GROMACS .gro file of C-alpha atoms in nm:
model
  240
    1MET     CA    1   1.417  -0.422  -1.429
    2PRO     CA    2   1.155  -0.534  -1.253
    3THR     CA    3   0.783  -0.462  -1.292
    4THR     CA    4   0.608  -0.303  -0.936
    5LEU     CA    5   0.253  -0.247  -0.917
    6VAL     CA    6   0.177   0.023  -0.620
    7THR     CA    7  -0.154   0.110  -0.607
    8GLY     CA    8  -0.290   0.424  -0.489
    9ALA     CA    9   0.025   0.609  -0.577
   10SER     CA   10  -0.089   0.935  -0.693
   11ARG     CA   11  -0.050   1.069  -0.370
   12GLY     CA   12   0.126   1.079   0.019
   13ILE     CA   13   0.286   0.777   0.032
   14GLY     CA   14   0.263   0.566  -0.260
   15ARG     CA   15   0.380   0.855  -0.445
   16ALA     CA   16   0.730   0.806  -0.224
   17ILE     CA   17   0.740   0.455  -0.293
   18ALA     CA   18   0.671   0.487  -0.665
   19LEU     CA   19   0.965   0.706  -0.712
   20GLN     CA   20   1.147   0.529  -0.378
   21LEU     CA   21   1.142   0.161  -0.619
   22ALA     CA   22   1.202   0.410  -0.958
   23ALA     CA   23   1.509   0.534  -0.819
   24GLU     CA   24   1.660   0.136  -0.808
   25GLY     CA   25   1.471   0.044  -1.113
   26HIS     CA   26   1.221  -0.007  -1.098
   27ASP     CA   27   0.935   0.008  -1.360
   28ILE     CA   28   0.649   0.142  -1.247
   29ALA     CA   29   0.241   0.124  -1.280
   30VAL     CA   30   0.079   0.381  -1.121
   31HIS     CA   31  -0.265   0.296  -1.066
   32TYR     CA   32  -0.412   0.550  -0.872
   33SER     CA   33  -0.797   0.617  -0.861
   34SER     CA   34  -0.950   0.982  -0.938
   35HIS     CA   35  -0.639   1.169  -0.944
   36GLN     CA   36  -0.544   1.090  -1.308
   37ARG     CA   37  -0.307   1.477  -1.330
   38ALA     CA   38  -0.105   1.300  -1.055
   39ALA     CA   39  -0.127   0.971  -1.104
   40GLU     CA   40   0.054   1.112  -1.478
   41GLU     CA   41   0.292   1.281  -1.285
   42VAL     CA   42   0.434   1.026  -1.107
   43ALA     CA   43   0.446   0.872  -1.431
   44GLU     CA   44   0.655   1.152  -1.573
   45LEU     CA   45   0.914   1.175  -1.242
   46VAL     CA   46   0.978   0.789  -1.286
   47ARG     CA   47   1.020   0.792  -1.671
   48ALA     CA   48   1.265   1.102  -1.599
   49GLN     CA   49   1.493   0.851  -1.353
   50GLY     CA   50   1.482   0.629  -1.637
   51PRO     CA   51   1.268   0.337  -1.573
   52ARG     CA   52   0.917   0.310  -1.807
   53ALA     CA   53   0.586   0.404  -1.657
   54VAL     CA   54   0.212   0.379  -1.692
   55ALA     CA   55  -0.061   0.579  -1.514
   56ILE     CA   56  -0.355   0.323  -1.429
   57GLY     CA   57  -0.680   0.461  -1.272
   58ALA     CA   58  -0.922   0.192  -1.108
   59ASP     CA   59  -1.203   0.194  -0.885
   60LEU     CA   60  -1.081  -0.111  -0.675
   61SER     CA   61  -1.431  -0.111  -0.453
   62ASP     CA   62  -1.565  -0.264  -0.788
   63PRO     CA   63  -1.447  -0.646  -0.860
   64ALA     CA   64  -1.478  -0.648  -1.246
   65ASN     CA   65  -1.143  -0.332  -1.207
   66THR     CA   66  -0.865  -0.557  -1.040
   67ASP     CA   67  -0.826  -0.800  -1.329
   68ALA     CA   68  -0.867  -0.516  -1.568
   69LEU     CA   69  -0.581  -0.315  -1.363
   70ILE     CA   70  -0.329  -0.609  -1.442
   71ASP     CA   71  -0.371  -0.677  -1.813
   72CYS     CA   72  -0.312  -0.274  -1.866
   73ALA     CA   73  -0.014  -0.259  -1.652
   74GLU     CA   74   0.073  -0.592  -1.786
   75GLY     CA   75   0.008  -0.526  -2.154
   76GLU     CA   76   0.230  -0.185  -2.133
   77LEU     CA   77   0.503  -0.315  -1.891
   78GLY     CA   78   0.528  -0.646  -1.871
   79PRO     CA   79   0.506  -0.877  -1.561
   80ILE     CA   80   0.446  -0.796  -1.267
   81SER     CA   81   0.693  -0.971  -1.019
   82ILE     CA   82   0.612  -0.686  -0.751
   83LEU     CA   83   0.316  -0.588  -0.560
   84VAL     CA   84   0.276  -0.299  -0.374
   85ALA     CA   85  -0.102  -0.324  -0.219
   86ASN     CA   86  -0.087   0.108  -0.118
   87ALA     CA   87  -0.405   0.191  -0.216
   88GLY     CA   88  -0.680   0.260   0.050
   89ILE     CA   89  -0.973   0.474   0.251
   90ALA     CA   90  -1.048   0.620   0.529
   91SER     CA   91  -1.344   0.763   0.666
   92ASP     CA   92  -1.461   1.056   0.937
   93PRO     CA   93  -1.405   0.886   1.294
   94THR     CA   94  -1.750   0.703   1.389
   95GLY     CA   95  -1.866   0.473   1.635
   96VAL     CA   96  -1.917   0.166   1.576
   97THR     CA   97  -2.343   0.233   1.611
   98GLY     CA   98  -2.238   0.521   1.344
   99ILE     CA   99  -2.162   0.272   1.062
  100THR     CA  100  -2.372   0.150   0.836
  101ASP     CA  101  -2.366  -0.149   0.625
  102GLU     CA  102  -2.275   0.009   0.306
  103ALA     CA  103  -2.003   0.210   0.487
  104TRP     CA  104  -1.850  -0.086   0.619
  105ASP     CA  105  -1.891  -0.317   0.265
  106ARG     CA  106  -1.693  -0.049   0.095
  107MET     CA  107  -1.406   0.011   0.331
  108LEU     CA  108  -1.318  -0.378   0.329
  109ALA     CA  109  -1.375  -0.383  -0.029
  110VAL     CA  110  -1.129  -0.109  -0.084
  111ASN     CA  111  -0.861  -0.211   0.198
  112LEU     CA  112  -0.894  -0.562   0.245
  113THR     CA  113  -1.083  -0.761  -0.064
  114SER     CA  114  -0.915  -0.617  -0.363
  115PRO     CA  115  -0.528  -0.645  -0.204
  116PHE     CA  116  -0.648  -1.002  -0.157
  117ARG     CA  117  -0.806  -0.994  -0.549
  118ILE     CA  118  -0.416  -0.880  -0.693
  119ALA     CA  119  -0.264  -1.098  -0.494
  120ARG     CA  120  -0.459  -1.405  -0.576
  121ARG     CA  121  -0.405  -1.314  -0.954
  122LEU     CA  122  -0.033  -1.219  -0.909
  123ALA     CA  123   0.070  -1.474  -0.646
  124PRO     CA  124   0.080  -1.797  -0.907
  125ALA     CA  125   0.293  -1.630  -1.138
  126MET     CA  126   0.540  -1.441  -0.955
  127ALA     CA  127   0.597  -1.890  -0.791
  128GLU     CA  128   0.624  -2.013  -1.155
  129ALA     CA  129   0.913  -1.743  -1.244
  130GLY     CA  130   1.094  -1.819  -0.937
  131PHE     CA  131   1.071  -1.523  -0.777
  132GLY     CA  132   0.821  -1.205  -0.625
  133ARG     CA  133   0.770  -0.934  -0.376
  134ILE     CA  134   0.440  -0.848  -0.233
  135VAL     CA  135   0.403  -0.553   0.079
  136MET     CA  136   0.076  -0.457   0.191
  137VAL     CA  137   0.049  -0.095   0.349
  138SER     CA  138  -0.142  -0.162   0.647
  139SER     CA  139  -0.175   0.092   0.948
  140ILE     CA  140  -0.103   0.127   1.329
  141ALA     CA  141  -0.524   0.056   1.363
  142ALA     CA  142  -0.425  -0.310   1.318
  143PHE     CA  143  -0.322  -0.308   1.663
  144THR     CA  144  -0.412   0.002   1.842
  145GLY     CA  145  -0.786  -0.013   1.728
  146GLY     CA  146  -0.705   0.347   1.598
  147LEU     CA  147  -0.919   0.670   1.531
  148VAL     CA  148  -1.141   0.620   1.223
  149GLY     CA  149  -1.342   0.355   1.328
  150ALA     CA  150  -1.403   0.014   1.333
  151HIS     CA  151  -1.455  -0.057   1.012
  152TYR     CA  152  -1.106   0.102   0.924
  153ALA     CA  153  -0.920  -0.175   1.171
  154ALA     CA  154  -1.088  -0.394   1.062
  155SER     CA  155  -0.975  -0.382   0.705
  156LYS     CA  156  -0.584  -0.326   0.885
  157SER     CA  157  -0.605  -0.624   1.081
  158GLY     CA  158  -0.741  -0.789   0.807
  159LEU     CA  159  -0.430  -0.759   0.576
  160ASN     CA  160  -0.161  -0.914   0.843
  161GLY     CA  161  -0.381  -1.255   0.866
  162LEU     CA  162  -0.391  -1.229   0.497
  163ALA     CA  163   0.004  -1.133   0.453
  164ARG     CA  164   0.091  -1.382   0.687
  165SER     CA  165  -0.121  -1.647   0.531
  166LEU     CA  166   0.022  -1.581   0.136
  167ALA     CA  167   0.371  -1.580   0.333
  168LYS     CA  168   0.338  -1.960   0.423
  169GLU     CA  169   0.178  -1.996   0.121
  170MET     CA  170   0.442  -1.845  -0.119
  171ALA     CA  171   0.734  -2.018   0.128
  172GLY     CA  172   0.968  -2.183  -0.038
  173ARG     CA  173   0.892  -2.069  -0.375
  174GLY     CA  174   1.085  -1.737  -0.418
  175VAL     CA  175   0.813  -1.481  -0.274
  176THR     CA  176   0.818  -1.296   0.000
  177VAL     CA  177   0.457  -1.132   0.123
  178ASN     CA  178   0.478  -0.895   0.443
  179VAL     CA  179   0.347  -0.529   0.537
  180VAL     CA  180   0.447  -0.234   0.645
  181ALA     CA  181   0.172  -0.056   0.938
  182PRO     CA  182   0.267   0.345   0.967
  183ALA     CA  183   0.138   0.552   1.217
  184LEU     CA  184  -0.018   0.834   1.083
  185ILE     CA  185   0.201   1.012   0.826
  186GLU     CA  186   0.294   1.383   0.758
  187THR     CA  187   0.152   1.468   0.353
  188ASP     CA  188  -0.065   1.701   0.228
  189MET     CA  189  -0.450   1.509   0.299
  190VAL     CA  190  -0.377   1.561   0.648
  191PRO     CA  191  -0.441   1.886   0.820
  192VAL     CA  192  -0.204   2.090   0.970
  193GLY     CA  193  -0.399   2.090   1.298
  194VAL     CA  194  -0.425   1.744   1.303
  195ARG     CA  195  -0.119   1.659   1.260
  196ASP     CA  196   0.047   1.930   1.568
  197ALA     CA  197  -0.190   1.756   1.725
  198LEU     CA  198  -0.073   1.343   1.719
  199ALA     CA  199   0.276   1.494   1.720
  200GLN     CA  200   0.246   1.615   2.051
  201HIS     CA  201   0.177   1.247   2.145
  202THR     CA  202   0.421   1.089   1.939
  203PRO     CA  203   0.778   0.943   2.177
  204VAL     CA  204   1.005   1.119   1.853
  205GLY     CA  205   0.789   1.439   1.876
  206ARG     CA  206   0.689   1.445   1.517
  207LEU     CA  207   0.472   1.241   1.243
  208GLY     CA  208   0.617   1.039   1.012
  209ARG     CA  209   0.703   1.151   0.656
  210SER     CA  210   0.631   0.901   0.338
  211GLU     CA  211   0.949   0.870   0.235
  212GLU     CA  212   1.022   0.744   0.598
  213VAL     CA  213   0.762   0.462   0.463
  214ALA     CA  214   0.849   0.426   0.091
  215ASP     CA  215   1.228   0.370   0.268
  216ILE     CA  216   1.134   0.059   0.439
  217VAL     CA  217   0.907  -0.126   0.174
  218ALA     CA  218   1.191  -0.081  -0.031
  219ALA     CA  219   1.428  -0.259   0.226
  220VAL     CA  220   1.135  -0.524   0.252
  221ILE     CA  221   1.089  -0.527  -0.133
  222ARG     CA  222   1.471  -0.607  -0.135
  223ASN     CA  223   1.484  -0.868   0.121
  224GLY     CA  224   1.466  -1.203   0.048
  225TYR     CA  225   1.448  -1.421   0.368
  226MET     CA  226   1.158  -1.189   0.571
  227THR     CA  227   0.862  -1.308   0.489
  228GLY     CA  228   0.504  -1.320   0.676
  229GLN     CA  229   0.623  -0.978   0.887
  230SER     CA  230   0.402  -0.732   0.971
  231VAL     CA  231   0.671  -0.412   1.071
  232LEU     CA  232   0.531  -0.141   1.273
  233LEU     CA  233   0.686   0.234   1.213
  234ASP     CA  234   0.469   0.430   1.467
  235GLY     CA  235   0.766   0.689   1.601
  236GLY     CA  236   0.732   0.482   1.927
  237ARG     CA  237   0.399   0.479   2.000
  238HIS     CA  238   0.348   0.162   2.083
  239PHE     CA  239   0.607   0.246   2.365
  240THR     CA  240   0.314   0.372   2.489
   0.00000   0.00000   0.00000
């Protein structure tokens, strides 16, 4: 069974990805930042399907935690051959003048720099083994600017450039690197009023579901030919 690290896997999209990949036979390192109980529940659900799982807490805004997370995951489950960099933070919507230096730095640290650090650590071993998959979960905001603010959009746009550069470097070595960029997904983290308002502006008439994002991520992982791509999953909003 491949060992897969899913960051931000305690809730929402990350949870769905972890469970989808477990159903396909992956051992799962379930990363969480603060929701330990939810992460442990995900790990239990993974183990109920047969694969192994471990829940590991780490604040990815701190560079020191990157290596500790990987060391713990590989100590429990063996070498990581698949990374799904899903962990991310957002904020209340704000204009650029409302973004402090501290808010900017933390947004990029979690959303962009931590995927870079984890990929930097894992990619060489993947290439040496001749197999690896890296999927970075971005956002429609990378293409549109989004609703949260410039710091969020910049962090998600940066994943596109990071993935393309790394994909080019790893091409021919058995390692693919891609981005999956969903629009707002219906989870318990999104207020009902916000869901309803945005659904009215989505051509398919509803928001996406976490399981639909997980399905695309799993398909990207299974495909050894696609690399350096950004898959936009937005219910047709790019038409408008």
